[in-house]
Amino acid sequence: MLVLGGTAEARELADALEARGHAVTTSLAGRTRDPRLPAGAVRTGGFGGVEGLVGALGDVDALIDATHPFAARMTEHAAEAARATGTPMLVLRRPGWVESPGDRWIRVPTTGAAAAALGRAARVFLAIGRQGVHHFVGLDAWFLVRAIEPPDELPARAELILRRGPFELDDERALLREHRIDVLVAKDSGGATEAKLVAAREAGVPVVLVDRPALPTGVAAVGGVEGAVAWVEQPRTPPG
């Protein structure tokens, strides 16, 4: 199995498959220093586009894309390479968040649209990671920027917090309160980073939420590790 990783679900999947006797190689992009490594073999670095991924699939029985829900280019390349080689492919994507009573969400299609939707916000908590922060450079607001790695550029008025989640609800409550946040910007990543949304709901802080990209047409997808393991172990007719 080749697992395109970088998420908690990818690590859990590799651990589960290795424990069940499957040989797994997890591919990491290499953007994060000191990543948490899964069981099995690990390769680091890009493939060199679709052609490189096609070459990597030569000895692979199945391809599982368990990258971040916003890693759209990698997913598109994976789907194209799988079609070209006839390799069975599955996308493992944690479910997105669902709006609850009291939430004040503004859904937007892109990070650029999130920047345009801020209006007259004065103090913004930018919880989108390092990629996409450039869209907010030049806006007339103060930003609290949280990421694992430093962004390439920051708004003129910004405070940077380098920290890896997930974060406790009490910590998120304190962060909004101490920094007097009046708008939260986040990506609909799903998973265990929901505490910031709960804290925003309790504080009456509106959330500009970036929708996740659509999956490529015709690609099978599951929302959890158990479903991915079941997909791997389902009987398949050998090619030819």
XYZ file of C-alpha atoms in Angstrom:
240
model
C 0.000 0.000 0.000
C 1.116 3.545 -0.718
C -0.426 6.048 1.700
C -0.159 9.744 0.947
C 0.087 11.018 4.488
C 0.672 13.979 6.723
C -2.490 13.673 8.826
C -3.399 11.888 12.047
C -5.706 9.623 10.035
C -2.833 8.617 7.750
C -0.711 7.609 10.750
C -3.585 5.649 12.288
C -4.247 3.914 8.971
C -0.609 2.926 8.452
C -0.434 1.619 12.020
C -3.648 -0.387 11.549
C -2.608 -1.872 8.193
C 0.880 -2.802 9.391
C -0.661 -4.484 12.447
C -2.828 -6.558 10.098
C 0.155 -7.703 8.022
C 0.028 -5.278 5.109
C 3.214 -3.686 3.817
C 2.717 0.081 3.904
C 4.795 2.977 2.658
C 3.677 6.414 3.798
C 4.707 9.412 1.717
C 5.213 12.729 3.531
C 5.591 16.043 1.736
C 8.428 17.102 4.032
C 7.079 20.589 4.760
C 6.827 20.006 8.526
C 9.938 19.590 10.668
C 9.994 16.601 13.030
C 6.710 15.028 11.840
C 5.075 12.253 13.820
C 6.009 9.112 11.904
C 3.679 6.155 11.260
C 4.458 2.450 11.301
C 5.978 0.955 8.174
C 8.241 2.541 5.590
C 8.328 6.311 5.150
C 9.425 8.372 2.151
C 9.806 12.137 2.300
C 9.545 14.703 -0.478
C 7.453 15.241 -3.577
C 7.077 12.848 -6.495
C 7.767 15.369 -9.231
C 4.203 15.725 -10.455
C 1.934 13.134 -12.040
C 4.719 11.436 -14.010
C 6.751 10.818 -10.869
C 3.733 9.437 -9.054
C 2.959 7.151 -11.992
C 6.458 5.720 -11.626
C 6.015 5.248 -7.888
C 2.844 3.217 -8.433
C 4.634 0.518 -10.410
C 4.925 -1.895 -7.466
C 1.882 -0.707 -5.533
C -1.326 -2.723 -5.112
C -3.439 0.228 -3.958
C -3.120 3.972 -3.345
C -4.743 5.738 -0.404
C -4.787 9.517 -0.317
C -4.983 10.494 3.356
C -3.567 13.981 2.904
C -5.090 17.109 4.416
C -8.587 17.910 3.063
C -7.133 21.076 1.517
C -4.250 19.347 -0.316
C -6.271 19.540 -3.536
C -3.367 19.488 -5.995
C -1.901 16.321 -4.477
C -5.297 14.623 -4.621
C -5.771 15.619 -8.257
C -2.315 14.304 -9.165
C -3.003 11.067 -7.311
C -6.293 10.539 -9.112
C -4.672 11.162 -12.495
C -1.792 8.784 -11.757
C -4.152 6.089 -10.483
C -6.235 6.323 -13.659
C -3.120 6.146 -15.827
C -1.817 3.015 -14.099
C -5.099 1.310 -13.260
C -4.213 1.414 -9.557
C -7.175 1.178 -7.143
C -7.417 4.473 -5.246
C -9.262 5.600 -2.158
C -9.459 9.002 -0.498
C -9.580 9.009 3.305
C -11.129 12.303 4.436
C -12.322 13.062 7.951
C -15.877 14.508 7.893
C -16.238 18.275 7.779
C -17.781 20.297 10.576
C -21.524 20.828 10.901
C -22.980 24.148 12.022
C -24.657 24.103 15.438
C -27.230 26.451 17.015
C -25.469 29.649 18.052
C -22.770 29.444 15.383
C -22.291 32.540 13.223
C -20.571 31.041 10.198
C -19.876 32.683 6.870
C -18.876 29.977 4.407
C -16.570 30.978 1.566
C -15.043 28.908 -1.257
C -11.378 29.986 -0.974
C -8.879 31.601 1.365
C -8.821 34.645 -0.878
C -12.581 34.944 -0.500
C -12.130 34.729 3.279
C -9.860 37.762 3.177
C -12.449 39.663 1.135
C -15.201 38.694 3.611
C -13.534 40.245 6.670
C -15.055 43.666 6.073
C -14.344 45.976 8.990
C -13.009 43.310 11.348
C -10.419 44.804 13.692
C -8.828 41.822 15.438
C -8.705 38.565 13.491
C -7.643 35.103 14.629
C -6.165 33.500 11.522
C -6.239 29.740 12.155
C -5.599 28.476 8.622
C -2.013 27.244 8.963
C 0.923 28.740 7.090
C -0.439 28.468 3.556
C -2.790 31.202 2.451
C -1.673 33.824 4.967
C -0.396 35.956 2.067
C -4.008 36.712 1.117
C -4.338 38.796 4.278
C -1.185 40.863 3.836
C -2.096 44.505 3.303
C -5.478 44.353 5.036
C -6.223 46.998 7.645
C -6.622 44.726 10.670
C -4.581 43.136 13.450
C -4.004 39.401 13.090
C -3.247 36.589 15.483
C -1.671 33.975 13.202
C -1.314 30.390 14.419
C 0.603 27.759 12.463
C 3.014 24.859 12.920
C 5.619 26.439 10.627
C 6.173 30.172 9.956
C 4.337 31.571 6.909
C 6.429 33.083 4.113
C 4.991 36.516 4.937
C 2.793 38.091 7.586
C 0.445 41.063 7.694
C 2.070 44.283 8.918
C 0.227 44.082 12.242
C 0.379 40.496 13.414
C 1.394 38.214 16.253
C 2.614 34.741 15.294
C 2.046 31.660 17.446
C 3.925 28.505 16.385
C 2.132 25.568 17.931
C 0.832 22.144 16.927
C -2.744 21.179 17.761
C -5.153 19.856 18.759
C -5.918 22.534 21.345
C -7.994 22.332 24.506
C -11.274 24.241 24.678
C -10.206 26.262 27.722
C -7.068 27.360 25.879
C -9.106 28.485 22.875
C -11.499 30.402 25.104
C -8.565 32.176 26.743
C -6.962 32.955 23.379
C -10.099 34.664 22.047
C -10.596 36.575 25.277
C -7.014 37.716 25.869
C -6.507 38.879 22.289
C -9.987 40.446 22.019
C -10.717 38.566 18.810
C -13.761 39.732 16.848
C -13.502 37.349 13.829
C -12.096 33.842 13.455
C -10.912 32.590 10.053
C -10.576 28.817 9.712
C -10.619 26.053 7.117
C -13.254 23.321 7.259
C -10.604 20.720 8.045
C -12.803 18.667 10.365
C -11.374 16.489 13.092
C -10.057 17.353 16.515
C -9.413 21.059 15.907
C -13.057 21.966 16.512
C -12.418 23.567 19.916
C -11.778 26.977 18.357
C -15.229 26.869 16.742
C -16.883 25.982 20.038
C -15.044 28.825 21.771
C -16.140 31.222 19.035
C -19.759 30.077 19.380
C -19.706 30.646 23.132
C -18.163 34.099 22.739
C -20.485 35.144 19.904
C -17.504 35.565 17.573
C -18.343 35.137 13.866
C -16.385 32.555 11.880
C -15.320 32.876 8.260
C -15.036 29.211 7.270
C -13.294 28.162 4.065
C -15.010 25.211 2.387
C -12.838 22.218 1.487
C -12.122 21.574 -2.203
C -14.252 19.041 -4.056
C -12.785 15.598 -4.706
C -11.914 14.551 -8.269
C -14.788 12.962 -10.159
C -15.180 9.222 -9.734
C -12.805 8.791 -6.785
C -14.036 6.579 -3.924
C -13.890 8.142 -0.465
C -14.424 7.138 3.161
C -14.558 9.219 6.317
C -12.660 7.022 8.766
C -9.792 4.594 9.237
C -12.042 1.554 9.702
C -13.646 2.168 6.328
C -10.232 2.482 4.705
C -9.043 -0.802 6.233
C -12.209 -2.524 4.983
C -11.585 -1.106 1.494
C -8.006 -2.417 1.471
C -9.104 -5.899 2.510
C -12.038 -6.271 0.155
C -11.568 -8.960 -2.532
C -10.354 -7.632 -5.882
C -10.094 -9.276 -9.269
C -6.431 -9.339 -10.367
C -5.778 -7.195 -13.455
C -5.809 -9.016 -16.788
